[in-house]
Short mmCIF file of C-alpha atoms and ligand atoms in Angstrom, two decimals:
data_model
loop_
_atom_site.label_atom_id
_atom_site.label_comp_id
_atom_site.label_asym_id
_atom_site.label_seq_id
_atom_site.Cartn_x
_atom_site.Cartn_y
_atom_site.Cartn_z
CA GLN A 163 -5.91 27.96 5.75
CA SER A 164 -4.98 28.55 9.47
CA THR A 165 -8.46 30.13 10.30
CA THR A 166 -10.09 26.31 9.65
CA ALA A 167 -9.78 23.68 12.31
CA PRO A 168 -7.11 21.22 11.76
CA ARG A 169 -7.66 18.17 9.74
CA ARG A 170 -8.01 15.02 12.47
CA VAL A 171 -5.43 12.62 11.22
CA ALA A 172 -5.93 8.51 11.91
CA VAL A 173 -2.39 6.74 11.73
CA PHE A 174 -3.10 2.95 11.65
CA GLY A 175 0.43 1.28 10.44
CA ALA A 176 2.12 4.13 12.87
CA THR A 177 4.69 2.10 14.14
CA GLY A 178 5.60 1.12 10.29
CA SER A 179 7.67 2.61 7.11
CA ILE A 180 4.31 4.66 5.95
CA GLY A 181 3.32 5.64 9.40
CA ALA A 182 6.69 6.90 9.93
CA SER A 183 6.75 8.91 6.52
CA ALA A 184 3.08 10.27 7.41
CA LEU A 185 3.90 11.46 11.12
CA ASP A 186 6.97 13.01 9.71
CA VAL A 187 4.70 15.19 7.51
CA ILE A 188 2.33 15.60 9.25
CA ALA A 189 4.71 17.10 12.60
CA ARG A 190 5.54 19.91 10.14
CA HIS A 191 2.01 20.79 9.49
CA PRO A 192 0.71 21.05 12.86
CA ASP A 193 -1.81 23.95 12.00
CA ARG A 194 -3.26 21.92 9.36
CA TYR A 195 -3.22 18.08 10.88
CA ARG A 196 -3.37 16.57 13.74
CA ALA A 197 -2.55 12.84 14.54
CA THR A 198 -5.26 12.08 17.01
CA VAL A 199 -5.39 8.27 16.86
CA LEU A 200 -2.53 6.29 16.52
CA ALA A 201 -2.44 2.78 15.98
CA ALA A 202 0.05 -0.89 15.74
CA GLY A 203 -0.68 -4.37 15.69
CA THR A 204 2.31 -5.44 18.71
CA GLN A 205 5.04 -3.02 18.73
CA VAL A 206 3.51 -1.29 22.21
CA GLN A 207 7.10 0.15 23.02
CA ALA A 208 7.29 1.96 20.00
CA LEU A 209 3.76 3.49 19.93
CA VAL A 210 4.33 4.78 23.57
CA ALA A 211 7.01 6.81 22.27
CA LEU A 212 5.18 7.95 19.21
CA CYS A 213 2.23 8.79 21.47
CA ALA A 214 4.83 10.53 23.54
CA LEU A 215 5.85 12.74 20.56
CA HIS A 216 2.58 13.32 18.83
CA ARG A 217 -0.15 13.64 22.07
CA PRO A 218 -2.49 11.99 20.12
CA ALA A 219 -6.37 11.36 21.94
CA HIS A 220 -6.27 7.67 20.94
CA ALA A 221 -3.51 4.85 20.80
CA VAL A 222 -4.87 0.76 19.66
CA ILE A 223 -2.59 -2.17 19.62
CA ALA A 224 -4.30 -4.45 17.46
CA SER A 225 -3.52 -7.55 19.76
CA GLU A 226 -6.26 -7.73 23.15
CA ALA A 227 -3.31 -9.06 24.92
CA LEU A 228 -1.13 -5.95 24.84
CA TYR A 229 -3.94 -4.11 26.31
CA ALA A 230 -2.51 -3.73 29.74
CA ASP A 231 0.88 -3.14 28.21
CA LEU A 232 0.13 -0.02 26.31
CA ARG A 233 -2.26 1.33 28.85
CA ASP A 234 0.49 0.98 31.37
CA GLY A 235 3.14 2.41 29.36
CA LEU A 236 0.58 5.77 28.19
CA ARG A 237 0.40 5.94 32.13
CA ALA A 238 4.32 6.03 32.78
CA ALA A 239 5.14 8.56 30.35
CA GLY A 240 2.84 10.48 31.96
CA LEU A 241 0.11 10.59 28.61
CA ASP A 242 -4.11 11.29 28.41
CA THR A 243 -3.66 9.33 25.23
CA GLN A 244 -6.61 6.64 25.85
CA ALA A 245 -5.29 3.17 25.41
CA HIS A 246 -7.73 0.52 23.07
CA ALA A 247 -6.98 -2.98 22.13
CA GLY A 248 -8.45 -4.96 19.53
CA ALA A 249 -9.30 -4.98 15.86
CA ALA A 250 -12.72 -4.11 16.46
CA ALA A 251 -11.50 -0.92 18.06
CA LEU A 252 -9.47 -0.05 14.87
CA ASP A 253 -12.98 -0.22 13.21
CA GLN A 254 -14.87 1.69 15.65
CA LEU A 255 -11.75 3.89 15.84
CA ALA A 256 -11.28 4.38 12.02
CA ALA A 257 -15.49 5.14 11.68
CA SER A 258 -15.49 7.95 15.08
CA ASP A 259 -15.39 11.63 15.46
CA ALA A 260 -12.24 10.76 16.08
CA CYS A 261 -10.58 11.24 12.95
CA ASP A 262 -11.63 12.67 9.65
CA THR A 263 -8.88 10.85 7.89
CA LEU A 264 -7.10 7.42 7.68
CA VAL A 265 -3.63 7.08 6.73
CA ALA A 266 -4.64 3.42 6.14
CA ALA A 267 -0.70 1.72 6.44
CA ILE A 268 -1.49 -1.67 8.23
CA VAL A 269 0.57 -4.26 6.30
CA GLY A 270 -1.26 -7.30 4.64
CA ALA A 271 -4.98 -8.40 4.45
CA ALA A 272 -5.28 -7.07 8.36
CA GLY A 273 -5.78 -3.73 6.78
CA LEU A 274 -8.76 -4.52 5.31
CA SER A 275 -11.65 -4.19 8.07
CA SER A 276 -10.58 -0.82 9.77
CA THR A 277 -10.26 0.10 5.49
CA LEU A 278 -13.72 -0.52 5.03
CA ALA A 279 -14.85 0.74 8.21
CA ALA A 280 -13.32 4.24 7.27
CA ALA A 281 -14.78 4.19 4.07
CA GLY A 282 -18.47 3.39 4.72
CA ALA A 283 -18.35 6.55 7.30
CA GLY A 284 -17.49 8.54 4.67
CA LYS A 285 -13.45 9.65 5.92
CA ARG A 286 -11.25 10.57 3.53
CA ILE A 287 -8.83 7.47 2.91
CA LEU A 288 -5.26 7.68 2.92
CA LEU A 289 -4.88 4.42 1.33
CA ALA A 290 -1.32 2.52 1.01
CA ASN A 291 -2.91 -1.03 2.40
CA LYS A 292 -2.91 -1.91 -1.51
CA GLU A 293 -3.61 -5.41 0.01
CA SER A 294 -7.78 -4.15 1.06
CA LEU A 295 -8.22 -3.51 -3.23
CA VAL A 296 -6.74 -6.53 -4.27
CA LEU A 297 -8.80 -8.61 -1.84
CA ALA A 298 -11.92 -6.68 -2.11
CA GLY A 299 -11.29 -3.79 -4.09
CA GLU A 300 -14.98 -3.87 -6.06
CA LEU A 301 -16.44 -3.67 -2.32
CA LEU A 302 -14.03 -0.93 -0.96
CA MET A 303 -15.02 1.15 -4.16
CA GLN A 304 -18.29 1.11 -3.71
CA ARG A 305 -18.49 1.49 0.23
CA ALA A 306 -16.07 4.90 -0.65
CA THR A 307 -18.67 6.02 -3.37
CA ALA A 308 -21.64 5.46 -1.24
CA ALA A 309 -20.72 6.97 1.11
CA GLY A 310 -19.21 9.93 -0.13
CA ALA A 311 -15.35 8.72 1.27
CA GLU A 312 -12.54 10.08 -0.87
CA ILE A 313 -9.86 7.31 -1.52
CA ILE A 314 -6.56 9.07 -2.28
CA PRO A 315 -3.78 6.37 -4.00
CA ILE A 316 -0.46 5.99 -1.45
CA ASP A 317 1.30 4.28 -3.78
CA SER A 318 4.22 5.90 -5.29
CA GLU A 319 2.55 4.71 -9.29
CA HIS A 320 -0.99 5.00 -8.27
CA SER A 321 -0.44 8.67 -6.94
CA ALA A 322 1.16 9.71 -9.65
CA ILE A 323 -1.54 8.31 -11.82
CA PHE A 324 -3.54 10.34 -9.49
CA GLN A 325 -1.58 13.36 -9.69
CA CYS A 326 -1.46 13.07 -13.89
CA LEU A 327 -5.60 13.05 -14.26
CA ARG A 328 -5.59 15.32 -11.39
CA SER A 329 -9.47 14.98 -11.36
CA ARG A 330 -10.31 12.15 -9.61
CA ASP A 331 -13.89 12.52 -10.64
CA ALA A 332 -13.63 11.82 -14.07
CA SER A 333 -14.25 8.41 -15.81
CA LEU A 334 -11.15 7.90 -17.88
CA ASP A 335 -13.13 7.70 -21.37
CA GLN A 336 -14.37 11.67 -19.98
CA ALA A 337 -10.28 12.62 -19.01
CA GLY A 338 -9.40 11.29 -22.87
CA VAL A 339 -7.19 8.16 -21.54
CA ARG A 340 -5.55 5.47 -23.22
CA ARG A 341 -3.64 3.66 -20.91
CA ILE A 342 -1.55 3.60 -17.87
CA LEU A 343 2.15 2.84 -17.54
CA LEU A 344 3.24 1.52 -14.26
CA THR A 345 7.22 1.84 -13.52
CA ALA A 346 8.76 -0.79 -11.63
CA SER A 347 12.48 -0.24 -10.48
CA GLY A 348 12.39 -4.22 -10.78
CA GLY A 349 13.59 -4.42 -7.03
CA PRO A 350 17.23 -5.89 -6.03
CA PHE A 351 17.34 -8.89 -8.04
CA ARG A 352 16.34 -6.83 -11.37
CA GLY A 353 18.20 -8.66 -13.86
CA ARG A 354 19.06 -12.31 -12.90
CA SER A 355 18.21 -15.20 -14.44
CA ARG A 356 15.96 -17.49 -12.44
CA ALA A 357 18.68 -20.16 -11.72
CA GLU A 358 20.38 -17.00 -9.74
CA LEU A 359 17.33 -16.72 -7.81
CA ALA A 360 17.77 -20.15 -5.92
CA GLU A 361 19.76 -18.88 -3.45
CA VAL A 362 18.74 -15.45 -2.44
CA THR A 363 17.96 -14.18 1.62
CA PRO A 364 16.18 -12.55 3.20
CA ALA A 365 18.59 -10.02 4.09
CA GLN A 366 19.12 -9.35 0.88
CA ALA A 367 15.70 -9.55 -0.60
CA VAL A 368 14.57 -6.41 1.68
CA ALA A 369 17.87 -4.74 0.94
CA HIS A 370 15.94 -2.89 -1.88
CA PRO A 371 18.26 -0.29 -3.99
CA LYS A 372 15.97 2.28 -3.91
CA TRP A 373 12.82 2.34 -1.40
CA SER A 374 13.37 1.99 2.20
CA MET A 375 9.62 -0.22 3.26
CA GLY A 376 8.81 -2.77 5.77
CA PRO A 377 10.05 -6.16 5.17
CA LYS A 378 7.24 -7.56 3.71
CA ILE A 379 6.35 -5.03 0.60
CA SER A 380 10.58 -5.19 0.10
CA VAL A 381 10.08 -9.05 -0.48
CA ASP A 382 6.90 -8.56 -2.87
CA SER A 383 9.12 -5.95 -4.99
CA ALA A 384 12.00 -8.29 -5.17
CA THR A 385 9.53 -10.83 -6.55
CA LEU A 386 7.51 -8.48 -8.48
CA MET A 387 4.20 -9.79 -6.88
CA ASN A 388 4.63 -6.15 -5.84
CA LYS A 389 4.02 -4.53 -9.31
CA GLY A 390 1.49 -7.28 -9.51
CA LEU A 391 -0.53 -6.28 -6.56
CA GLU A 392 -0.42 -2.57 -8.24
CA VAL A 393 -2.00 -3.67 -11.31
CA ILE A 394 -4.63 -5.02 -9.85
CA GLU A 395 -4.83 -1.69 -7.36
CA ALA A 396 -4.98 0.28 -10.46
CA HIS A 397 -7.75 -1.94 -12.06
CA HIS A 398 -9.73 -0.99 -9.11
CA LEU A 399 -8.68 2.51 -8.07
CA PHE A 400 -8.93 3.95 -11.82
CA ASN A 401 -11.98 1.41 -12.78
CA ILE A 402 -9.52 0.48 -15.76
CA PRO A 403 -9.28 -2.96 -17.69
CA GLY A 404 -6.36 -4.47 -17.48
CA GLU A 405 -5.94 -4.78 -21.32
CA ARG A 406 -5.47 -0.59 -20.52
CA ILE A 407 -2.17 -1.06 -18.12
CA ASP A 408 0.93 -1.30 -19.16
CA VAL A 409 4.40 -2.02 -16.92
CA LEU A 410 7.78 -0.71 -17.67
CA VAL A 411 11.01 -1.56 -15.42
CA HIS A 412 12.61 1.85 -14.70
CA PRO A 413 15.59 1.11 -12.46
CA GLN A 414 16.10 5.01 -11.29
CA SER A 415 12.56 4.96 -9.78
CA LEU A 416 12.14 8.90 -10.38
CA VAL A 417 8.80 8.18 -13.04
CA HIS A 418 6.36 7.22 -10.70
CA SER A 419 4.27 6.38 -13.24
CA LEU A 420 2.71 7.68 -16.90
CA VAL A 421 -0.60 8.01 -18.40
CA GLU A 422 -1.08 7.98 -22.11
CA PHE A 423 -3.94 10.33 -23.28
CA VAL A 424 -6.01 9.27 -27.03
CA ASP A 425 -3.92 12.62 -28.61
CA GLY A 426 -0.61 10.90 -28.17
CA SER A 427 0.41 12.95 -25.29
CA THR A 428 1.91 11.22 -22.18
CA LEU A 429 2.19 12.78 -19.06
CA ALA A 430 4.32 11.64 -16.45
CA GLN A 431 4.95 12.07 -12.49
CA MET A 432 8.52 12.93 -11.03
CA GLY A 433 10.29 12.80 -7.98
CA LEU A 434 12.66 11.71 -5.66
CA PRO A 435 11.83 8.15 -3.88
CA ASP A 436 10.18 9.69 -0.54
CA MET A 437 6.61 8.46 0.23
CA ARG A 438 6.60 11.84 1.99
CA THR A 439 5.81 13.14 -1.43
CA THR A 440 3.31 11.04 -1.79
CA LEU A 441 1.78 11.39 2.02
CA ALA A 442 2.05 15.14 0.92
CA VAL A 443 -0.13 14.79 -1.54
CA GLY A 444 -2.92 12.45 -0.09
CA LEU A 445 -2.75 15.01 3.39
CA GLY A 446 -2.90 18.56 1.66
CA TRP A 447 -4.96 17.61 -2.03
CA PRO A 448 -6.19 19.50 -3.76
CA HIS A 449 -3.55 22.07 -2.18
CA ARG A 450 0.04 21.19 -1.93
CA ILE A 451 2.19 21.51 0.49
CA GLU A 452 5.75 21.18 2.22
CA SER A 453 7.02 17.08 2.91
CA GLY A 454 10.23 17.74 3.85
CA VAL A 455 11.87 15.88 0.36
CA GLY A 456 13.60 18.23 -2.03
CA GLY A 457 13.41 18.35 -6.22
CA LEU A 458 14.82 16.12 -8.53
CA ASP A 459 18.36 17.84 -9.98
CA LEU A 460 18.49 15.80 -13.25
CA LEU A 461 22.00 16.51 -14.61
CA SER A 462 23.18 14.79 -11.64
CA GLN A 463 20.80 12.40 -12.39
CA GLY A 464 21.79 11.60 -15.78
CA ARG A 465 19.61 9.26 -17.85
CA LEU A 466 16.30 7.21 -17.54
CA ASP A 467 16.24 4.05 -18.58
CA PHE A 468 13.04 1.71 -19.24
CA GLU A 469 12.86 -1.66 -19.91
CA ALA A 470 10.01 -4.61 -19.93
CA PRO A 471 9.89 -6.88 -16.57
CA ASP A 472 11.46 -10.39 -16.93
CA THR A 473 7.97 -12.63 -16.36
CA ASP A 474 10.11 -15.55 -16.73
CA ALA A 475 12.44 -15.25 -13.91
CA PHE A 476 9.76 -13.18 -12.09
CA PRO A 477 6.71 -14.89 -11.86
CA CYS A 478 4.48 -13.10 -9.42
CA LEU A 479 3.86 -10.66 -12.20
CA GLY A 480 2.18 -12.99 -14.66
CA LEU A 481 0.27 -14.95 -11.31
CA ALA A 482 -1.36 -11.66 -10.53
CA TRP A 483 -2.06 -10.81 -14.11
CA GLN A 484 -3.82 -14.14 -13.90
CA ALA A 485 -5.69 -13.98 -11.04
CA MET A 486 -6.92 -10.58 -12.32
CA ALA A 487 -8.55 -12.27 -14.93
CA ALA A 488 -9.94 -14.82 -13.39
CA GLY A 489 -11.51 -11.90 -11.32
CA GLY A 490 -13.91 -13.22 -8.16
CA THR A 491 -12.13 -14.46 -5.44
CA ALA A 492 -8.92 -15.02 -6.77
CA PRO A 493 -7.26 -11.90 -6.71
CA ALA A 494 -7.96 -12.47 -2.61
CA VAL A 495 -6.32 -16.07 -2.80
CA LEU A 496 -3.24 -14.61 -4.47
CA ASN A 497 -3.03 -12.38 -1.73
CA ALA A 498 -3.79 -14.61 0.67
CA ALA A 499 -1.24 -17.30 -0.44
CA ASN A 500 1.53 -14.86 -0.86
CA GLU A 501 1.50 -13.27 2.43
CA VAL A 502 1.81 -16.60 3.63
CA ALA A 503 4.88 -17.77 1.23
CA VAL A 504 6.23 -14.73 2.10
CA SER A 505 5.91 -14.92 5.63
CA ALA A 506 7.53 -18.14 5.88
CA PHE A 507 10.52 -16.59 3.56
CA LEU A 508 10.81 -14.22 6.03
CA GLN A 509 12.03 -16.74 8.56
CA GLY A 510 14.09 -18.68 6.86
CA ARG A 511 11.53 -21.47 6.51
CA ILE A 512 11.29 -21.40 1.90
CA ALA A 513 13.36 -20.33 -0.60
CA PHE A 514 12.62 -17.45 -3.07
CA LEU A 515 11.43 -19.17 -5.60
CA ALA A 516 8.95 -21.32 -3.43
CA ILE A 517 6.75 -18.02 -3.48
CA PRO A 518 5.57 -17.80 -6.92
CA GLY A 519 5.36 -21.78 -6.39
CA LEU A 520 3.30 -21.35 -3.31
CA VAL A 521 0.69 -19.22 -5.44
CA ALA A 522 0.18 -20.83 -8.65
CA ASN A 523 -0.53 -23.62 -5.98
CA ALA A 524 -3.63 -22.07 -4.27
CA LEU A 525 -4.46 -20.48 -7.25
CA SER A 526 -5.03 -23.92 -9.10
CA THR A 527 -6.31 -25.64 -6.12
CA LEU A 528 -9.18 -23.12 -5.53
CA PRO A 529 -10.38 -22.27 -8.90
CA SER A 530 -12.07 -18.51 -8.68
CA ALA A 531 -15.86 -18.44 -7.56
CA SER A 532 -17.79 -15.24 -8.10
CA ALA A 533 -17.25 -12.73 -4.72
CA ASP A 534 -19.85 -10.46 -4.19
CA THR A 535 -19.73 -10.54 -0.17
CA LEU A 536 -17.21 -10.19 2.23
CA GLU A 537 -17.67 -12.99 3.80
CA GLY A 538 -16.92 -14.87 0.44
CA LEU A 539 -13.73 -13.16 -0.14
CA LEU A 540 -12.79 -13.89 3.73
CA ALA A 541 -13.66 -17.24 3.15
CA ALA A 542 -11.52 -17.71 -0.01
CA ASP A 543 -8.61 -15.50 2.27
CA GLN A 544 -8.71 -18.48 4.74
CA HIS A 545 -8.85 -21.32 2.16
CA ALA A 546 -5.56 -20.30 0.49
CA ARG A 547 -4.25 -19.53 3.61
CA GLN A 548 -4.84 -22.91 5.07
CA ILE A 549 -3.58 -24.14 1.62
CA THR A 550 -0.27 -22.41 1.89
CA GLN A 551 0.25 -23.41 5.10
CA ALA A 552 -0.26 -27.10 4.83
CA ALA A 553 2.00 -26.70 1.60
CA ILE A 554 4.82 -24.92 3.84
CA ASP A 555 4.24 -27.19 6.45
CA HIS A 556 4.71 -30.87 4.44
CA ALA A 557 6.99 -29.97 2.13
P1 LIG B 629 5.29 -1.97 7.83
O1 LIG B 629 5.99 -3.65 8.09
O2 LIG B 629 6.66 -0.90 8.09
O3 LIG B 629 4.59 -1.61 8.78
C1 LIG B 629 3.23 -2.28 8.91
C2 LIG B 629 2.19 -1.73 10.40
O4 LIG B 629 1.56 -2.26 10.63
C3 LIG B 629 2.79 -1.64 11.22
O5 LIG B 629 2.80 -0.43 12.24
C4 LIG B 629 2.52 -2.47 12.32
O6 LIG B 629 2.78 -2.21 14.07
C5 LIG B 629 1.10 -2.16 11.81
N1 LIG B 629 0.39 -4.01 11.72
C6 LIG B 629 0.82 -5.68 11.47
N2 LIG B 629 0.30 -6.11 11.47
C7 LIG B 629 -0.94 -5.31 11.76
C8 LIG B 629 -2.29 -5.74 12.38
N3 LIG B 629 -2.72 -7.37 12.05
N4 LIG B 629 -3.36 -4.92 13.36
C9 LIG B 629 -2.83 -4.03 13.17
N5 LIG B 629 -1.40 -3.49 12.56
C10 LIG B 629 -0.98 -3.79 12.45
O7 LIG B 629 4.59 -1.59 6.38
P2 LIG B 629 5.30 -0.98 5.48
O8 LIG B 629 6.39 -0.51 4.31
O9 LIG B 629 4.78 1.03 5.80
O10 LIG B 629 3.59 -1.04 4.45
C11 LIG B 629 2.29 -0.68 5.06
C12 LIG B 629 1.58 -0.49 4.00
O11 LIG B 629 1.86 0.45 2.94
C13 LIG B 629 1.81 -1.82 3.13
O12 LIG B 629 0.25 -2.62 2.75
C14 LIG B 629 2.14 -2.14 1.95
O13 LIG B 629 1.87 -2.74 0.96
C15 LIG B 629 2.11 -0.25 1.86
N6 LIG B 629 2.86 0.52 0.77
C16 LIG B 629 4.05 0.84 1.32
C17 LIG B 629 5.05 1.55 0.63
C18 LIG B 629 5.97 2.06 1.27
O14 LIG B 629 7.13 2.78 0.98
N7 LIG B 629 6.67 1.20 2.71
C19 LIG B 629 4.96 2.04 -0.30
C20 LIG B 629 3.65 1.67 -0.99
C21 LIG B 629 3.04 1.17 -0.33
MG1 LIG B 630 4.12 1.02 -5.22
#
């Protein structure tokens, strides 16, 4: 492979948890991968520090007001990285010749636009931003197919399924798939009753027992909304109906998901809970590359447990199933209400158990409409944000 030019990788969400893992793997293979575009939301200093390490051609800060800070910071560091700011710059660079691969690791619906831009331009997309699939899964998958973009999931469960299926082009029926089983760690509050969740704090919620992740997805893991979003994500990525998706709680987080075939065979993908493996799969596919992650020591691990999710204590999982079944704008509403509620919880403004209540409120206030345009989906997203913010402000 050393005879070919390195792949040019844009890392959006470079200052986050997935961004750090992506850059770690990229830096292990300077002959194969170059980080050519780095982007972040508001953390200028962290972005400049990453530019000093990885020397990209372009750096983007999403917040327009921070353009001068980024430009001056790059200059002060003696870098010739070109500074950009704003969401339009993200879209333009994602679709440009500056990259052939996008690591889509912005958190939340804010990641949709640049992911769609990369899909329309036929890029390889390492898709961590699951919210874009929940919000606009059909549109995104259609756009990727039409433009020949490859979407490789950067979610441990979906990467596991992707690896078990091996050929992403075959339909599930051609591949002989009966169902897929998504595993869930159960999060930091596994085993607690609903009553025992009333007083939990943001600090407890983000202290995940197995994975080190950004604050939003950590809270989603604690409510099990993350698994709900992942069911919808799997539905779109693998074009599989909800009836053929099951969720299993597996506290050790070593089996990342399973695929059951029509002949009764079940394949599982296993590994340590470290997203660098998933990112290496996405960067190298169909080849395997070093990720810095060691193998499993099953003897010291001892055992693997599986149990059913507790849908009474964690109603978010059921709300996600409900939104997926309703279809149309309902998943967009679910996602938007959840983003607003999680942000309020992290700021200490609402209790943990208010999160599912606010999501349920948005879903019942905004009945699902059909959603075949991006405008319609974004309008539903905005409306759900307003309703949820108002419910928080007036509580
Ligand atoms: P994080 O909070 O650590 O990082 C988020 C990144 O997004 C930061 O770089 C931030 O600057 C950037 N960002 C935020 N708002 C932005 C905006 N408006 N415009 C541009 N950039 C913006 O989050 P994370 O844990 O790295 O998660 C990122 C995405 O990956 C999420 O969608 C999450 O669900 C998904 N994911 C994460 C993990 C994990 O292990 N962390 C696993 C699976 C999926
Ligand atoms: Mg996951």
